[in-house]
CSV table of C-alpha atoms in Angstrom, one decimal:
chain,number,residue,atom,x,y,z
O,1,MET,CA,26.7,7.8,-24.5
O,2,LEU,CA,27.1,4.1,-22.6
O,3,GLY,CA,30.3,2.5,-23.2
O,4,LEU,CA,31.0,-1.1,-24.9
O,5,GLY,CA,29.4,-3.9,-22.8
O,6,LEU,CA,27.0,-1.6,-20.5
O,7,SER,CA,23.1,-1.3,-21.2
O,8,LEU,CA,20.4,-0.1,-19.6
O,9,THR,CA,17.1,-1.8,-17.9
O,10,LYS,CA,14.3,-0.2,-16.2
O,11,SER,CA,15.2,-0.5,-12.6
O,12,SER,CA,18.8,0.7,-13.7
O,13,VAL,CA,16.8,3.8,-15.3
O,14,THR,CA,14.7,4.6,-12.8
O,15,GLY,CA,17.0,3.4,-10.0
O,16,TRP,CA,13.6,1.5,-7.8
O,17,ASP,CA,14.0,-1.6,-6.1
O,18,PRO,CA,11.7,-3.1,-3.7
O,19,SER,CA,13.4,-1.8,-0.6
O,20,GLU,CA,11.0,1.4,-1.8
O,21,LEU,CA,8.5,-0.8,-0.6
O,22,GLY,CA,9.1,0.6,3.1
O,23,ASP,CA,7.4,-0.9,6.0
O,24,LYS,CA,5.5,-3.3,3.5
O,25,LEU,CA,8.3,-5.5,2.7
O,26,GLN,CA,8.4,-8.6,4.5
O,27,VAL,CA,10.6,-10.5,2.0
O,28,TRP,CA,13.0,-10.0,-0.7
O,29,LEU,CA,14.5,-13.4,-2.4
O,30,GLN,CA,16.2,-11.3,-4.9
O,31,PHE,CA,18.0,-12.6,-8.3
O,32,ASN,CA,21.3,-14.1,-7.9
O,33,THR,CA,21.8,-12.6,-4.5
O,34,GLY,CA,22.1,-14.7,-1.0
O,35,ILE,CA,21.8,-18.1,-2.3
O,36,SER,CA,24.4,-20.6,-0.8
O,37,THR,CA,24.9,-23.6,-2.3
O,38,ILE,CA,27.1,-27.1,-1.8
O,39,THR,CA,28.3,-30.2,-4.0
O,40,VAL,CA,25.5,-32.9,-2.9
O,41,ALA,CA,26.4,-36.8,-4.3
O,42,GLU,CA,28.2,-35.1,-7.1
O,43,SER,CA,25.3,-32.7,-8.0
O,44,THR,CA,27.0,-29.4,-7.8
O,45,ASN,CA,25.4,-25.7,-7.3
O,46,GLN,CA,22.5,-27.7,-4.7
O,47,ILE,CA,20.6,-24.7,-3.0
O,48,THR,CA,21.1,-24.6,0.7
O,49,ARG,CA,19.7,-21.2,1.5
O,50,TRP,CA,18.3,-18.5,-0.3
O,51,SER,CA,18.8,-15.3,2.0
O,52,ASP,CA,16.1,-12.5,2.7
O,53,GLN,CA,17.1,-8.7,1.1
O,54,SER,CA,14.2,-7.7,3.5
O,55,GLY,CA,16.1,-7.0,6.4
O,56,ARG,CA,13.3,-9.4,8.0
O,57,ASN,CA,15.6,-12.5,7.7
O,58,ASN,CA,12.9,-14.4,6.8
O,59,HIS,CA,15.4,-16.6,4.5
O,60,VAL,CA,14.6,-20.2,2.9
O,61,GLY,CA,16.2,-23.2,3.0
O,62,PRO,CA,16.0,-27.3,1.8
O,63,THR,CA,14.3,-29.7,4.5
O,64,SER,CA,17.2,-31.8,3.8
O,65,SER,CA,20.8,-30.5,2.4
O,66,GLU,CA,21.6,-33.8,2.1
O,67,ASP,CA,18.9,-34.9,-0.2
O,68,VAL,CA,19.2,-33.6,-3.9
O,69,ASN,CA,15.3,-34.7,-4.5
O,70,GLU,CA,14.8,-32.1,-1.8
O,71,MET,CA,16.9,-29.0,-3.0
O,72,PRO,CA,16.2,-26.7,-5.6
O,73,LYS,CA,19.4,-26.1,-7.9
O,74,LEU,CA,21.2,-23.1,-8.9
O,75,ASP,CA,20.3,-22.8,-12.3
O,76,THR,CA,23.5,-21.8,-15.4
O,77,ASP,CA,21.7,-18.6,-16.0
O,78,ASN,CA,21.3,-17.8,-12.0
O,79,THR,CA,17.4,-18.7,-11.5
O,80,VAL,CA,16.5,-20.9,-9.3
O,81,LEU,CA,15.6,-24.2,-10.5
O,82,PHE,CA,12.8,-26.3,-8.8
O,83,ASN,CA,13.1,-29.8,-10.8
O,84,SER,CA,11.4,-32.0,-8.5
O,85,ASN,CA,8.1,-32.2,-7.2
O,86,THR,CA,9.6,-32.8,-3.9
O,87,ASP,CA,11.9,-29.9,-3.8
O,88,SER,CA,10.9,-26.8,-1.9
O,89,LEU,CA,13.0,-23.8,0.2
O,90,VAL,CA,10.8,-23.2,3.8
O,91,PHE,CA,11.1,-19.9,5.5
O,92,SER,CA,12.7,-20.2,8.9
O,93,SER,CA,9.9,-18.7,10.3
O,94,ALA,CA,6.3,-19.0,9.0
O,95,LEU,CA,4.6,-16.1,7.3
O,96,SER,CA,0.9,-15.5,8.7
O,97,LEU,CA,-0.5,-12.8,6.3
O,98,GLY,CA,-3.9,-10.8,6.7
O,99,THR,CA,-3.6,-8.5,4.2
O,100,PHE,CA,-0.6,-8.9,1.3
O,101,ALA,CA,1.0,-9.0,-1.9
O,102,ILE,CA,3.0,-11.3,-3.3
O,103,TYR,CA,4.8,-11.6,-6.4
O,104,TRP,CA,7.3,-13.4,-8.4
O,105,LYS,CA,8.8,-14.1,-11.6
O,106,ALA,CA,9.3,-17.5,-13.0
O,107,ASN,CA,9.2,-19.8,-16.0
O,108,TRP,CA,7.9,-23.5,-16.7
O,109,SER,CA,8.7,-25.9,-18.5
O,110,ASN,CA,6.2,-28.4,-18.0
O,111,GLU,CA,2.7,-28.4,-18.7
O,112,ILE,CA,1.3,-26.7,-15.1
O,113,ALA,CA,-0.7,-29.0,-13.5
O,114,ASN,CA,-2.1,-28.4,-9.6
O,115,ASP,CA,1.8,-26.7,-9.3
O,116,VAL,CA,1.6,-25.3,-5.6
O,117,PRO,CA,4.6,-22.2,-5.6
O,118,PHE,CA,3.3,-21.2,-2.2
O,119,GLU,CA,1.9,-23.0,0.3
O,120,GLY,CA,1.9,-23.9,4.3
O,121,ASN,CA,-1.0,-26.7,4.3
O,122,SER,CA,-3.8,-28.1,2.5
O,123,ASN,CA,-5.7,-25.2,4.1
O,124,ASN,CA,-3.1,-22.7,3.3
O,125,PHE,CA,-1.9,-22.3,-0.2
O,126,ILE,CA,-1.6,-20.2,-3.7
O,127,LYS,CA,-2.0,-23.1,-6.3
O,128,LEU,CA,-1.7,-22.8,-10.4
O,129,ALA,CA,-4.5,-25.4,-11.5
O,130,THR,CA,-4.0,-24.8,-15.2
O,131,PRO,CA,-1.9,-22.1,-17.1
O,132,THR,CA,-5.0,-20.1,-16.3
O,133,GLU,CA,-6.5,-20.3,-13.5
O,134,LEU,CA,-4.8,-19.3,-9.9
O,135,ARG,CA,-6.5,-20.7,-6.3
O,136,VAL,CA,-5.9,-19.1,-3.3
O,137,LYS,CA,-7.1,-20.8,0.3
O,138,ALA,CA,-6.6,-18.9,3.3
O,139,ASP,CA,-7.0,-20.3,6.7
O,140,GLY,CA,-9.4,-23.3,5.5
O,141,GLN,CA,-12.2,-20.8,3.9
O,142,THR,CA,-13.6,-21.0,0.6
O,143,ARG,CA,-11.0,-21.7,-2.0
O,144,GLU,CA,-11.4,-18.6,-4.7
O,145,ASP,CA,-10.3,-19.1,-8.3
O,146,ALA,CA,-9.2,-16.3,-10.6
O,147,THR,CA,-9.1,-16.6,-14.6
O,148,ILE,CA,-5.9,-15.1,-15.7
O,149,ASN,CA,-4.0,-14.8,-19.2
O,150,GLU,CA,-2.5,-18.3,-20.1
O,151,ILE,CA,0.8,-18.7,-19.0
O,152,THR,CA,3.4,-20.2,-21.4
O,153,ASP,CA,5.2,-23.4,-20.1
O,154,ASP,CA,8.0,-23.0,-22.7
O,155,GLY,CA,10.5,-23.1,-20.8
O,156,THR,CA,11.9,-19.8,-22.1
O,157,THR,CA,9.2,-17.3,-21.2
O,158,PRO,CA,9.2,-15.7,-18.1
O,159,VAL,CA,6.0,-14.7,-16.5
O,160,ILE,CA,5.2,-12.5,-13.6
O,161,LEU,CA,2.4,-13.6,-11.1
O,162,GLY,CA,0.5,-11.7,-8.5
O,163,VAL,CA,-1.9,-12.3,-5.7
O,164,GLU,CA,-3.1,-9.4,-3.6
O,165,ARG,CA,-5.8,-9.0,-0.4
O,166,ALA,CA,-6.7,-5.8,1.1
O,167,SER,CA,-8.4,-4.7,4.1
O,168,ASN,CA,-12.2,-5.7,3.1
O,169,GLY,CA,-11.0,-9.3,2.3
O,170,ASP,CA,-11.0,-8.5,-1.8
O,171,LEU,CA,-8.4,-10.7,-3.7
O,172,ALA,CA,-7.0,-9.6,-6.9
O,173,ALA,CA,-4.8,-11.9,-9.2
O,174,TYR,CA,-2.2,-10.6,-11.7
O,175,LYS,CA,-0.6,-12.1,-14.8
O,176,ASP,CA,2.4,-9.3,-16.5
O,177,ASN,CA,0.2,-6.7,-14.5
O,178,VAL,CA,-2.9,-7.5,-16.0
O,179,ALA,CA,-5.6,-8.5,-13.5
O,180,GLY,CA,-7.3,-11.6,-13.6
O,181,THR,CA,-11.2,-11.9,-12.7
O,182,PHE,CA,-12.4,-14.1,-9.6
O,183,SER,CA,-15.1,-16.4,-9.7
O,184,THR,CA,-18.5,-15.4,-8.0
O,185,THR,CA,-20.0,-18.0,-8.6
O,186,SER,CA,-21.4,-19.1,-5.2
O,187,PRO,CA,-20.1,-20.1,-2.7
O,188,LYS,CA,-17.2,-18.4,-4.5
O,189,ASP,CA,-16.6,-14.4,-4.4
O,190,GLY,CA,-13.5,-13.5,-4.4
O,191,ASN,CA,-13.3,-12.4,-1.4
O,192,THR,CA,-11.4,-14.4,2.2
O,193,PRO,CA,-11.7,-11.8,5.3
O,194,VAL,CA,-8.3,-11.2,6.6
O,195,ALA,CA,-9.0,-12.4,9.8
O,196,ASN,CA,-8.4,-15.5,8.2
O,197,THR,CA,-4.4,-15.9,7.6
O,198,LEU,CA,-3.0,-16.7,5.0
O,199,ASP,CA,-0.3,-18.8,6.6
O,200,LEU,CA,2.8,-20.1,4.2
O,201,THR,CA,5.8,-21.7,5.1
O,202,GLN,CA,7.1,-23.1,1.9
O,203,ILE,CA,8.1,-21.9,-1.7
O,204,GLY,CA,8.0,-24.1,-4.9
O,205,ASP,CA,7.0,-27.7,-3.6
O,206,GLY,CA,5.7,-29.1,-6.3
O,207,THR,CA,6.2,-26.9,-9.1
O,208,ALA,CA,8.8,-29.1,-11.3
O,209,THR,CA,10.1,-27.5,-13.5
O,210,SER,CA,10.8,-23.9,-13.0
O,211,ASN,CA,12.9,-21.4,-13.3
O,212,TRP,CA,12.2,-18.6,-10.1
O,213,TYR,CA,13.7,-15.4,-10.7
O,214,GLU,CA,12.7,-13.7,-7.7
O,215,VAL,CA,10.3,-13.5,-5.1
O,216,VAL,CA,8.5,-10.4,-2.9
O,217,ILE,CA,6.3,-10.6,-0.3
O,218,CYS,CA,4.2,-7.7,1.2
O,219,ASN,CA,2.3,-7.5,4.2
O,220,ASP,CA,0.1,-5.1,2.6
O,221,VAL,CA,-1.5,-4.4,-0.9
O,222,LEU,CA,0.4,-2.5,-3.7
O,223,SER,CA,-0.3,1.2,-4.4
O,224,SER,CA,-1.3,1.5,-8.5
O,225,SER,CA,2.6,3.3,-8.9
O,226,GLU,CA,4.2,0.3,-6.6
O,227,ARG,CA,2.6,-2.1,-8.6
O,228,ASN,CA,3.9,-0.9,-11.8
O,229,GLU,CA,7.6,0.1,-10.3
O,230,LEU,CA,7.5,-3.6,-9.1
O,231,TYR,CA,6.4,-5.3,-12.5
O,232,ASN,CA,9.0,-2.7,-14.1
O,233,TYR,CA,11.4,-4.1,-12.0
O,234,LEU,CA,10.7,-7.8,-12.2
O,235,THR,CA,10.9,-7.3,-15.9
O,236,SER,CA,14.0,-5.9,-15.8
O,237,VAL,CA,16.0,-8.9,-13.3
O,238,GLY,CA,17.6,-11.6,-15.1
């Protein structure tokens, strides 16, 4: 029997967290953990660093610690708020991914239109073109477009999004653990060879207004059981 003020979540029941992904885990930006803030121009809780919990020191921080227009904010619900199109958090060292699995939990309170949650440059990105279209481009190759279930951008409904690339180059996209469908209209085929690495330098650029709960990045695809465990874990976060 639970005492007063106690509750069970899926993660507390199973005991699972992203550390269970082992050597695959490259980045774990954990909810309300390892976040450093300062006051800038009388604006409190401006983020200076979100520390990676994977043990690989892939921390992220703003391009400036003196400009609120480039700094996301720790919101009152302990999410990371990207509230300007120029807000971003930059990796301490750029990521270069062949095979990968990238998952994040967030909600949006603006109309999603060409938001770029993950970016290296114009040749390397994961983009939300619309609430139902996710785009991936790696190493300047053909942009691959996936149709996913619609994202509700009401500012209160969090979603869990994921993108994976297998060793044969095949891409997969997920919204709340439901697989989307990549276009096969030439020249698109839902495949970009792993030799063409996805090079990422930052998160959150051009995603205003969105609140992020957690980010998990792996250097390999997830098994079905790992994907389900991660989804259940992220569902319980926040």
